[in-house]
């Protein structure tokens, strides 16, 4: 469940700048919204607004994002794709999500 700006800021207590730096981990699946696959633009805008409200309080924010909404490595061995190739495909999915999060 995603937080509203006020709840998120209170939760982190960044409004008083008591936290100088955070690392936010987002699952790639968080970008799905109600879609079965890919990236929901409304979710991107929402997340960008949430993150901006934290940054605007002066908190340094790092973001780690997954790629599970685009690619899942489970079951690759059965389809003949080796582990290294599967890992590389997952990394590309993560890059796609990072680029999408930069857009709003």
Coordinates of C-alpha atoms in Angstrom, one line a residue:
X1 CA 0.0 0.0 0.0
X2 CA 1.3 3.4 -0.9
X3 CA 1.3 6.3 1.6
X4 CA -0.2 9.7 1.1
X5 CA 2.4 12.6 1.3
X6 CA 1.4 13.7 4.8
X7 CA 1.4 10.1 6.2
X8 CA 4.7 9.3 4.5
X9 CA 6.4 12.5 5.7
X10 CA 5.2 11.9 9.2
X11 CA 6.3 8.3 9.1
X12 CA 9.8 9.3 8.1
X13 CA 9.8 12.5 10.2
X14 CA 11.6 14.3 7.4
X15 CA 9.4 17.4 7.8
X16 CA 11.8 18.3 10.7
X17 CA 14.8 17.1 8.7
X18 CA 15.7 14.6 11.4
X19 CA 16.5 12.0 8.8
X20 CA 19.2 13.2 6.4
X21 CA 19.3 10.4 4.0
X22 CA 17.0 7.5 3.0
X23 CA 17.2 4.6 0.6
X24 CA 13.8 3.7 -0.9
X25 CA 13.4 0.2 -2.3
X26 CA 10.5 -0.1 -4.8
X27 CA 9.5 -3.4 -6.3
X28 CA 9.0 -3.3 -10.0
X29 CA 5.5 -4.7 -9.3
X30 CA 4.7 -1.4 -7.5
X31 CA 4.7 0.2 -11.0
X32 CA 2.0 -2.0 -12.3
X33 CA -1.0 -0.3 -10.7
X34 CA -4.0 -2.2 -11.9
X35 CA -2.2 -3.4 -15.0
X36 CA -1.2 -7.0 -15.4
X37 CA 2.1 -6.0 -17.1
X38 CA 4.3 -3.0 -17.6
X39 CA 4.1 0.5 -16.1
X40 CA 1.1 2.5 -15.1
X41 CA 1.7 6.2 -15.9
X42 CA -0.6 7.2 -13.0
X43 CA 1.5 5.2 -10.5
X44 CA 4.6 6.8 -11.9
X45 CA 3.2 10.3 -11.3
X46 CA 2.1 9.4 -7.8
X47 CA 5.4 7.9 -6.9
X48 CA 7.3 10.9 -8.3
X49 CA 5.1 13.3 -6.3
X50 CA 5.8 11.2 -3.1
X51 CA 9.5 11.2 -3.7
X52 CA 9.6 14.9 -4.6
X53 CA 7.9 15.8 -1.3
X54 CA 10.7 14.0 0.6
X55 CA 13.4 15.6 -1.5
X56 CA 11.8 19.0 -1.0
X57 CA 12.3 18.6 2.7
X58 CA 16.0 18.4 2.2
X59 CA 16.3 14.6 2.6
X60 CA 18.8 13.0 0.3
X61 CA 16.9 10.1 -1.3
X62 CA 18.3 7.1 -3.1
X63 CA 16.0 4.8 -5.0
X64 CA 16.4 1.1 -5.8
X65 CA 13.9 -0.3 -8.2
X66 CA 13.2 -3.9 -9.3
X67 CA 12.1 -5.2 -12.7
X68 CA 9.5 -7.8 -11.7
X69 CA 6.7 -6.1 -13.5
X70 CA 8.5 -6.7 -16.8
X71 CA 10.6 -9.8 -16.4
X72 CA 10.6 -12.7 -13.9
X73 CA 13.5 -15.2 -14.0
X74 CA 11.5 -18.1 -12.5
X75 CA 11.2 -21.1 -14.8
X76 CA 13.9 -20.0 -17.2
X77 CA 15.8 -23.3 -17.0
X78 CA 12.8 -25.1 -18.4
X79 CA 12.7 -22.8 -21.4
X80 CA 16.4 -23.2 -22.2
X81 CA 17.6 -19.8 -21.0
X82 CA 20.8 -20.0 -18.9
X83 CA 21.1 -18.2 -15.5
X84 CA 23.5 -15.5 -16.7
X85 CA 21.2 -14.5 -19.6
X86 CA 18.2 -14.5 -17.3
X87 CA 20.0 -12.2 -14.8
X88 CA 21.0 -9.9 -17.7
X89 CA 17.4 -9.8 -18.8
X90 CA 16.3 -8.9 -15.3
X91 CA 18.9 -6.1 -15.2
X92 CA 17.5 -4.6 -18.4
X93 CA 14.0 -4.7 -16.9
X94 CA 15.3 -2.8 -13.9
X95 CA 16.9 -0.2 -16.2
X96 CA 13.6 0.2 -18.1
X97 CA 11.8 0.9 -14.8
X98 CA 14.5 3.4 -13.7
X99 CA 14.1 5.3 -16.9
X100 CA 10.3 5.3 -16.5
X101 CA 10.5 6.7 -13.0
X102 CA 12.6 9.6 -14.4
X103 CA 9.9 10.6 -16.8
X104 CA 7.2 12.4 -14.8

